[in-house]
Tab-separated table of C-alpha atoms in Angstrom:
chain	number	residue	atom	x	y	z
A	1	SER	CA	-0.130	0.002	-0.076
A	2	SER	CA	3.039	2.268	-0.561
A	3	PRO	CA	2.193	5.434	-2.424
A	4	VAL	CA	4.066	3.363	-5.692
A	5	THR	CA	1.996	0.628	-5.254
A	6	ASN	CA	-1.227	2.528	-5.019
A	7	ALA	CA	0.113	4.789	-8.216
A	8	VAL	CA	0.569	1.389	-10.202
A	9	GLY	CA	-3.081	0.248	-9.145
A	10	THR	CA	-4.808	3.056	-10.525
A	11	VAL	CA	-3.008	3.239	-14.075
A	12	PHE	CA	-3.937	-0.233	-14.700
A	13	SER	CA	-7.135	-0.249	-13.396
A	14	PRO	CA	-9.035	-0.115	-16.915
A	15	VAL	CA	-6.704	-2.276	-18.184
A	16	GLN	CA	-7.421	-5.437	-16.164
A	17	LYS	CA	-11.493	-3.892	-16.414
A	18	ILE	CA	-11.269	-3.831	-20.694
A	19	ALA	CA	-9.306	-7.466	-19.916
A	20	GLY	CA	-12.168	-8.794	-18.093
A	21	TYR	CA	-14.788	-7.153	-20.462
A	22	VAL	CA	-13.064	-9.198	-23.164
A	23	SER	CA	-12.429	-12.250	-21.246
A	24	ASP	CA	-16.481	-12.475	-20.818
A	25	ASN	CA	-17.320	-12.191	-24.751
A	26	VAL	CA	-14.865	-13.701	-26.541
A	27	SER	CA	-17.101	-16.368	-26.902
A	28	TRP	CA	-19.241	-14.732	-28.287
A	29	LEU	CA	-16.485	-13.511	-30.961
A	30	GLY	CA	-15.593	-16.912	-31.178
A	31	GLU	CA	-19.198	-17.936	-32.230
A	32	SER	CA	-19.344	-15.289	-34.659
A	33	PHE	CA	-15.802	-16.201	-36.468
A	34	ARG	CA	-17.190	-20.545	-36.437
A	35	SER	CA	-20.464	-18.404	-38.078
A	36	SER	CA	-19.289	-16.587	-41.052
A	37	GLY	CA	-18.467	-19.625	-43.208
A	38	SER	CA	-21.855	-21.083	-42.951
A	39	TYR	CA	-23.083	-17.585	-43.695
A	40	LYS	CA	-20.669	-17.288	-46.682
A	41	SER	CA	-22.214	-20.555	-47.812
A	42	GLU	CA	-25.837	-19.481	-47.421
A	43	ILE	CA	-25.189	-16.780	-49.369
A	44	GLU	CA	-23.194	-18.255	-52.245
A	45	ARG	CA	-26.775	-20.692	-52.189
A	46	LEU	CA	-28.953	-18.016	-52.393
A	47	ARG	CA	-27.175	-16.436	-55.117
A	48	GLN	CA	-26.976	-19.881	-56.769
A	49	GLN	CA	-31.223	-20.294	-56.578
A	50	ILE	CA	-31.499	-16.269	-57.941
A	51	ALA	CA	-29.422	-17.170	-60.575
A	52	GLU	CA	-32.193	-19.887	-61.800
A	53	TYR	CA	-34.733	-17.957	-60.892
A	54	GLU	CA	-33.315	-15.425	-63.582
A	55	ASN	CA	-32.814	-18.078	-66.189
A	56	GLN	CA	-36.547	-19.130	-65.320
A	57	LEU	CA	-37.989	-15.947	-65.917
A	58	VAL	CA	-35.735	-15.228	-68.877
A	59	ASP	CA	-37.175	-18.737	-70.773
A	60	TYR	CA	-40.784	-17.322	-69.595
A	61	ASN	CA	-40.444	-13.616	-71.702
A	62	GLU	CA	-39.334	-15.606	-74.492
A	63	MET	CA	-42.348	-17.660	-74.313
A	64	ARG	CA	-44.645	-14.767	-74.041
A	65	GLN	CA	-43.372	-12.559	-76.651
A	66	LYS	CA	-43.267	-16.050	-79.292
A	67	LEU	CA	-46.744	-16.870	-77.784
A	68	SER	CA	-47.752	-12.801	-78.199
A	69	SER	CA	-46.656	-12.685	-81.772
A	70	TYR	CA	-48.128	-15.930	-82.497
A	71	GLU	CA	-51.304	-14.908	-81.721
A	72	THR	CA	-50.975	-11.815	-83.614
A	73	MET	CA	-50.147	-13.667	-86.862
A	74	LEU	CA	-53.104	-15.729	-86.248
A	75	GLY	CA	-55.340	-12.474	-86.414
A	76	VAL	CA	-53.414	-11.325	-89.137
A	77	LYS	CA	-54.128	-14.590	-90.872
A	78	GLU	CA	-58.000	-14.802	-90.102
A	79	GLU	CA	-58.169	-11.240	-91.281
A	80	ASN	CA	-56.415	-12.335	-94.520
A	81	PRO	CA	-57.154	-15.708	-95.813
A	82	ASP	CA	-55.738	-16.139	-98.903
A	83	PHE	CA	-52.265	-15.351	-97.361
A	84	GLU	CA	-49.953	-17.940	-96.677
A	85	LEU	CA	-47.281	-17.044	-93.683
A	86	GLU	CA	-44.139	-18.714	-93.307
A	87	ARG	CA	-41.760	-18.204	-90.184
A	88	ALA	CA	-38.438	-17.152	-90.919
A	89	SER	CA	-35.481	-16.104	-88.333
A	90	ILE	CA	-33.050	-13.513	-89.375
A	91	ILE	CA	-29.683	-14.872	-89.898
A	92	GLY	CA	-27.514	-11.572	-90.850
A	93	THR	CA	-27.827	-8.143	-92.494
A	94	ASP	CA	-26.936	-7.285	-95.891
A	95	SER	CA	-22.952	-5.763	-95.657
A	96	GLY	CA	-23.613	-3.646	-98.720
A	97	ASP	CA	-26.764	-2.285	-97.704
A	98	MET	CA	-26.966	0.830	-95.411
A	99	PHE	CA	-30.556	1.235	-94.995
A	100	THR	CA	-30.701	-2.566	-93.275
A	101	SER	CA	-31.422	-5.262	-95.283
A	102	LEU	CA	-32.138	-8.962	-93.544
A	103	ILE	CA	-31.379	-12.213	-94.301
A	104	ILE	CA	-33.976	-14.910	-93.146
A	105	ASP	CA	-33.707	-18.407	-93.744
A	106	LYS	CA	-35.953	-19.203	-95.778
A	107	GLY	CA	-36.125	-19.379	-99.726
A	108	SER	CA	-37.930	-20.272	-102.985
A	109	ASN	CA	-37.463	-24.160	-101.074
A	110	ASP	CA	-40.214	-22.687	-98.729
A	111	GLY	CA	-42.382	-21.319	-100.873
A	112	VAL	CA	-40.618	-17.508	-100.417
A	113	SER	CA	-41.001	-15.035	-103.326
A	114	VAL	CA	-39.742	-11.573	-104.490
A	115	ASN	CA	-42.008	-8.760	-103.375
A	116	ASP	CA	-43.437	-10.837	-100.292
A	117	PRO	CA	-44.452	-8.487	-97.486
A	118	ALA	CA	-42.185	-9.412	-94.525
A	119	VAL	CA	-43.862	-8.397	-90.838
A	120	TYR	CA	-43.549	-9.250	-87.412
A	121	GLY	CA	-46.753	-9.992	-85.772
A	122	SER	CA	-48.995	-7.088	-87.416
A	123	TYR	CA	-45.779	-4.726	-88.003
A	124	VAL	CA	-44.177	-4.465	-91.458
A	125	VAL	CA	-40.874	-5.007	-92.174
A	126	GLY	CA	-39.962	-4.815	-95.438
A	127	ILE	CA	-40.622	-6.862	-98.504
A	128	VAL	CA	-38.524	-9.257	-99.923
A	129	LYS	CA	-36.290	-8.744	-102.603
A	130	LYS	CA	-34.250	-11.443	-103.347
A	131	VAL	CA	-34.392	-14.979	-103.307
A	132	HIS	CA	-32.637	-18.040	-103.487
A	133	PRO	CA	-33.386	-21.365	-102.479
A	134	SER	CA	-32.665	-21.809	-98.843
A	135	TYR	CA	-32.345	-17.806	-97.923
A	136	SER	CA	-33.667	-14.856	-99.079
A	137	VAL	CA	-32.975	-10.771	-98.781
A	138	VAL	CA	-35.342	-8.718	-97.618
A	139	GLN	CA	-35.459	-4.963	-97.863
A	140	SER	CA	-36.402	-2.719	-94.458
A	141	ILE	CA	-38.815	-0.103	-94.927
A	142	LEU	CA	-35.868	2.287	-93.875
A	143	SER	CA	-35.052	1.661	-97.604
A	144	PRO	CA	-35.913	4.918	-100.040
A	145	ASP	CA	-36.566	2.187	-101.837
A	146	ILE	CA	-39.832	1.207	-100.379
A	147	ASN	CA	-43.443	3.015	-100.878
A	148	ILE	CA	-46.006	1.869	-99.290
A	149	SER	CA	-50.306	2.377	-99.607
A	150	ALA	CA	-51.048	3.649	-95.968
A	151	LEU	CA	-53.302	5.401	-94.111
A	152	ASP	CA	-54.060	7.144	-90.587
A	153	SER	CA	-55.894	5.112	-88.413
A	154	LYS	CA	-57.760	8.045	-86.745
A	155	THR	CA	-58.356	10.206	-89.513
A	156	ARG	CA	-58.311	7.730	-92.354
A	157	GLU	CA	-56.561	9.863	-94.836
A	158	THR	CA	-54.530	8.048	-97.514
A	159	ALA	CA	-51.203	9.282	-99.043
A	160	TYR	CA	-48.025	6.741	-99.094
A	161	VAL	CA	-44.800	5.811	-96.500
A	162	THR	CA	-41.399	6.097	-97.647
A	163	THR	CA	-38.241	7.378	-96.674
A	164	THR	CA	-35.258	9.606	-97.342
A	165	VAL	CA	-31.338	9.389	-96.658
A	166	GLU	CA	-31.738	11.819	-93.922
A	167	TYR	CA	-34.211	10.235	-91.913
A	168	SER	CA	-33.478	6.603	-92.632
A	169	LEU	CA	-30.111	7.273	-90.868
A	170	LYS	CA	-32.277	8.080	-88.332
A	171	GLY	CA	-34.420	5.342	-87.980
A	172	SER	CA	-37.356	7.276	-89.423
A	173	CYS	CA	-39.983	6.720	-92.110
A	174	LEU	CA	-42.091	9.530	-93.969
A	175	PHE	CA	-46.038	9.629	-94.671
A	176	SER	CA	-45.959	11.766	-97.351
A	177	GLY	CA	-48.544	13.365	-99.793
A	178	LEU	CA	-50.845	14.546	-97.083
A	179	GLU	CA	-52.901	17.656	-97.924
A	180	ARG	CA	-51.828	20.955	-95.992
A	181	THR	CA	-55.483	21.130	-94.306
A	182	THR	CA	-54.504	17.516	-93.029
A	183	ALA	CA	-55.679	16.465	-89.593
A	184	VAL	CA	-53.204	13.981	-89.086
A	185	SER	CA	-51.605	14.494	-85.825
A	186	SER	CA	-48.524	13.579	-83.755
A	187	GLY	CA	-49.385	10.292	-81.940
A	188	GLY	CA	-51.460	8.801	-85.203
A	189	ILE	CA	-51.114	5.178	-86.096
A	190	ILE	CA	-49.981	4.560	-89.583
A	191	LEU	CA	-51.535	1.504	-91.005
A	192	THR	CA	-51.117	-0.059	-94.564
A	193	SER	CA	-54.413	0.632	-96.465
A	194	GLY	CA	-54.165	-2.545	-98.453
A	195	ILE	CA	-53.923	-1.192	-102.239
A	196	GLY	CA	-51.388	-2.290	-104.524
A	197	GLY	CA	-51.644	-6.169	-103.464
A	198	ILE	CA	-48.373	-6.732	-101.592
A	199	TYR	CA	-48.883	-5.877	-98.252
A	200	PRO	CA	-52.077	-7.327	-96.315
A	201	LYS	CA	-54.628	-4.263	-95.121
A	202	GLY	CA	-54.591	-2.901	-91.525
A	203	LEU	CA	-50.459	-3.695	-90.782
A	204	ILE	CA	-48.898	-1.524	-88.518
A	205	ILE	CA	-46.610	0.818	-90.171
A	206	GLY	CA	-45.351	3.463	-86.958
A	207	THR	CA	-46.632	6.143	-85.192
A	208	VAL	CA	-46.549	9.448	-85.997
A	209	THR	CA	-43.929	11.685	-84.241
A	210	GLU	CA	-44.346	15.338	-86.225
A	211	VAL	CA	-45.934	17.228	-89.284
A	212	SER	CA	-44.258	19.621	-90.893
A	213	GLU	CA	-44.670	21.075	-94.595
A	214	SER	CA	-43.011	20.331	-97.675
A	215	GLY	CA	-40.453	22.602	-98.917
A	216	TYR	CA	-40.624	21.371	-102.830
A	217	ASP	CA	-44.593	21.476	-103.408
A	218	LEU	CA	-48.293	22.637	-101.048
A	219	SER	CA	-48.167	19.350	-99.683
A	220	ASN	CA	-47.921	18.263	-95.672
A	221	TYR	CA	-45.787	15.078	-94.314
A	222	ALA	CA	-45.870	13.160	-91.060
A	223	VAL	CA	-42.651	11.565	-89.637
A	224	VAL	CA	-43.127	8.199	-88.716
A	225	ASP	CA	-41.341	6.273	-86.069
A	226	PRO	CA	-41.498	2.280	-87.377
A	227	GLY	CA	-43.797	-0.186	-85.115
A	228	VAL	CA	-40.442	-2.431	-84.922
A	229	ASN	CA	-37.210	-2.164	-84.877
A	230	VAL	CA	-35.726	-3.842	-87.515
A	231	LYS	CA	-31.742	-3.689	-86.231
A	232	GLU	CA	-33.094	-5.945	-83.195
A	233	ILE	CA	-35.393	-8.184	-84.067
A	234	GLU	CA	-34.745	-11.348	-84.160
């Protein structure tokens, strides 16, 4: 109980308290370290389960998309019983065509002919321009060579859909030859009119995004956003 002993006891008393606390709780720390391995295993199991669910969801969405496409094509067939439908897959693009020509895996052996319309559900994709025995080349609606007789679903005004190099590069078509007094407006749905005998009546070409005056004559034209992205369809 000398002054030195008292001083040492005072200095080390907090250290003793900390040591006691650690001693009391070291068993909890050990349990935490021992269980971290099991937590890691559980997390890995859950990750695998999530991956399986994601794959199932992808399969479901693909099946739902195909079913929707088949149902739409069935509707087109019912409205146009004289048309024969042939399902095809896109296997490539024509590298020499800047306007996105598509190569499909069906040709003359499958009954495909030049000027057959190519559709995706109820949406216009383009028209068959070249046919080989086992494959064909489809000229998309983004080609300036395309000319489709069309009408506005609301106003029933008729004109034709084509495009220019400038608008094609933007991914747009033009509903051209409208009157200056046209009632066609943004948001209007443009459909095939059936005139000309190539495209069935009522197929969707796209949606009007704007209406402008032609700089060459007294007509108006509407910019149309195609209903299907020809660069992404399969």
